[in-house]
Amino acid sequence: LQADLAARQYQGSSGGGVVTVVTNGESLPLSIKIDPAILKDGDVEALEDLIITALREAVEKGKKEATTEMQKLTAGLGLPGM
């Protein structure tokens, strides 16, 4: 299960798709796409915020899916707290 989860990819975006980040199941960034139009404004802080937001979204999707998969796996084991 761990290898399967690590191989999965999760996408997060922000700014209406201005920034898109793809991570793997280990929360490592695989790619970042930035719409060149955002660079024309020269607002570096806004771009940094958009990247962080998109990255967090992708990581959260991965964590949520991992939790769901682990709950499925342990559902029949009767473990407390699972």
PDB file of C-alpha atoms in Angstrom:
ATOM      1  CA  LEU A   1       0.000   0.000   0.000  1.00  0.00           C
ATOM      2  CA  GLN A   2       2.811   2.436   0.840  1.00  0.00           C
ATOM      3  CA  ALA A   3       4.460   2.013  -2.542  1.00  0.00           C
ATOM      4  CA  ASP A   4       1.107   2.436  -4.276  1.00  0.00           C
ATOM      5  CA  LEU A   5       0.367   5.631  -2.350  1.00  0.00           C
ATOM      6  CA  ALA A   6       3.863   6.997  -2.967  1.00  0.00           C
ATOM      7  CA  ALA A   7       3.443   6.508  -6.722  1.00  0.00           C
ATOM      8  CA  ARG A   8       0.161   8.420  -6.887  1.00  0.00           C
ATOM      9  CA  GLN A   9       0.043  12.041  -8.010  1.00  0.00           C
ATOM     10  CA  TYR A  10      -2.016  14.865  -6.542  1.00  0.00           C
ATOM     11  CA  GLN A  11      -2.739  18.250  -8.075  1.00  0.00           C
ATOM     12  CA  GLY A  12      -3.371  21.518  -6.300  1.00  0.00           C
ATOM     13  CA  SER A  13      -4.101  24.874  -7.867  1.00  0.00           C
ATOM     14  CA  SER A  14      -4.655  28.453  -6.817  1.00  0.00           C
ATOM     15  CA  GLY A  15      -5.608  31.774  -8.308  1.00  0.00           C
ATOM     16  CA  GLY A  16      -8.190  30.156 -10.553  1.00  0.00           C
ATOM     17  CA  GLY A  17      -5.567  27.908 -12.122  1.00  0.00           C
ATOM     18  CA  VAL A  18      -2.821  30.532 -12.360  1.00  0.00           C
ATOM     19  CA  VAL A  19      -0.547  28.181 -10.403  1.00  0.00           C
ATOM     20  CA  THR A  20      -0.771  24.392 -10.507  1.00  0.00           C
ATOM     21  CA  VAL A  21       1.402  22.064  -8.449  1.00  0.00           C
ATOM     22  CA  VAL A  22       1.661  18.282  -8.731  1.00  0.00           C
ATOM     23  CA  THR A  23       3.048  16.219  -5.846  1.00  0.00           C
ATOM     24  CA  ASN A  24       3.513  12.517  -5.300  1.00  0.00           C
ATOM     25  CA  GLY A  25       2.214  10.435  -2.408  1.00  0.00           C
ATOM     26  CA  GLU A  26       5.287  11.321  -0.386  1.00  0.00           C
ATOM     27  CA  SER A  27       4.332  15.027  -0.630  1.00  0.00           C
ATOM     28  CA  LEU A  28       7.297  15.787  -2.865  1.00  0.00           C
ATOM     29  CA  PRO A  29       6.670  18.356  -5.612  1.00  0.00           C
ATOM     30  CA  LEU A  30       6.874  16.883  -9.112  1.00  0.00           C
ATOM     31  CA  SER A  31       5.944  19.935 -11.169  1.00  0.00           C
ATOM     32  CA  ILE A  32       4.848  23.536 -10.925  1.00  0.00           C
ATOM     33  CA  LYS A  33       3.037  25.339 -13.739  1.00  0.00           C
ATOM     34  CA  ILE A  34       2.695  29.116 -13.634  1.00  0.00           C
ATOM     35  CA  ASP A  35       0.571  31.145 -16.028  1.00  0.00           C
ATOM     36  CA  PRO A  36       2.988  33.719 -17.524  1.00  0.00           C
ATOM     37  CA  ALA A  37       0.331  36.443 -17.208  1.00  0.00           C
ATOM     38  CA  ILE A  38       0.913  36.583 -13.431  1.00  0.00           C
ATOM     39  CA  LEU A  39       4.544  37.542 -14.040  1.00  0.00           C
ATOM     40  CA  LYS A  40       3.592  40.730 -15.870  1.00  0.00           C
ATOM     41  CA  ASP A  41       2.350  42.301 -12.637  1.00  0.00           C
ATOM     42  CA  GLY A  42       5.719  41.829 -10.979  1.00  0.00           C
ATOM     43  CA  ASP A  43       3.997  40.976  -7.682  1.00  0.00           C
ATOM     44  CA  VAL A  44       6.425  38.402  -6.333  1.00  0.00           C
ATOM     45  CA  GLU A  45       4.650  38.072  -2.976  1.00  0.00           C
ATOM     46  CA  ALA A  46       1.350  37.219  -4.665  1.00  0.00           C
ATOM     47  CA  LEU A  47       3.066  34.563  -6.778  1.00  0.00           C
ATOM     48  CA  GLU A  48       4.776  33.091  -3.714  1.00  0.00           C
ATOM     49  CA  ASP A  49       1.418  32.910  -1.915  1.00  0.00           C
ATOM     50  CA  LEU A  50      -0.212  31.215  -4.905  1.00  0.00           C
ATOM     51  CA  ILE A  51       2.562  28.608  -5.071  1.00  0.00           C
ATOM     52  CA  ILE A  52       2.303  27.833  -1.352  1.00  0.00           C
ATOM     53  CA  THR A  53      -1.498  27.582  -1.546  1.00  0.00           C
ATOM     54  CA  ALA A  54      -1.384  25.212  -4.515  1.00  0.00           C
ATOM     55  CA  LEU A  55       1.318  23.098  -2.875  1.00  0.00           C
ATOM     56  CA  ARG A  56      -0.646  22.817   0.370  1.00  0.00           C
ATOM     57  CA  GLU A  57      -3.761  21.778  -1.548  1.00  0.00           C
ATOM     58  CA  ALA A  58      -1.905  18.998  -3.355  1.00  0.00           C
ATOM     59  CA  VAL A  59      -0.285  17.744  -0.141  1.00  0.00           C
ATOM     60  CA  GLU A  60      -3.632  17.772   1.684  1.00  0.00           C
ATOM     61  CA  LYS A  61      -5.241  15.739  -1.103  1.00  0.00           C
ATOM     62  CA  GLY A  62      -2.479  13.159  -0.777  1.00  0.00           C
ATOM     63  CA  LYS A  63      -2.776  12.988   3.010  1.00  0.00           C
ATOM     64  CA  LYS A  64      -6.545  12.663   2.837  1.00  0.00           C
ATOM     65  CA  GLU A  65      -6.359   9.832   0.325  1.00  0.00           C
ATOM     66  CA  ALA A  66      -3.693   8.029   2.366  1.00  0.00           C
ATOM     67  CA  THR A  67      -5.878   8.283   5.480  1.00  0.00           C
ATOM     68  CA  THR A  68      -8.899   6.961   3.595  1.00  0.00           C
ATOM     69  CA  GLU A  69      -6.920   4.036   2.175  1.00  0.00           C
ATOM     70  CA  MET A  70      -5.488   3.156   5.588  1.00  0.00           C
ATOM     71  CA  GLN A  71      -8.973   3.231   7.119  1.00  0.00           C
ATOM     72  CA  LYS A  72     -10.199   0.829   4.430  1.00  0.00           C
ATOM     73  CA  LEU A  73      -7.272  -1.472   5.098  1.00  0.00           C
ATOM     74  CA  THR A  74      -7.708  -1.504   8.864  1.00  0.00           C
ATOM     75  CA  ALA A  75     -11.533  -1.469   8.954  1.00  0.00           C
ATOM     76  CA  GLY A  76     -11.860  -5.173   9.630  1.00  0.00           C
ATOM     77  CA  LEU A  77      -9.048  -5.406  12.165  1.00  0.00           C
ATOM     78  CA  GLY A  78     -10.948  -3.888  15.072  1.00  0.00           C
ATOM     79  CA  LEU A  79      -8.076  -1.595  16.041  1.00  0.00           C
ATOM     80  CA  PRO A  80      -8.972   1.177  18.473  1.00  0.00           C
ATOM     81  CA  GLY A  81      -8.964   4.646  16.945  1.00  0.00           C
ATOM     82  CA  MET A  82      -9.062   3.417  13.369  1.00  0.00           C
TER      83      MET A  82
END
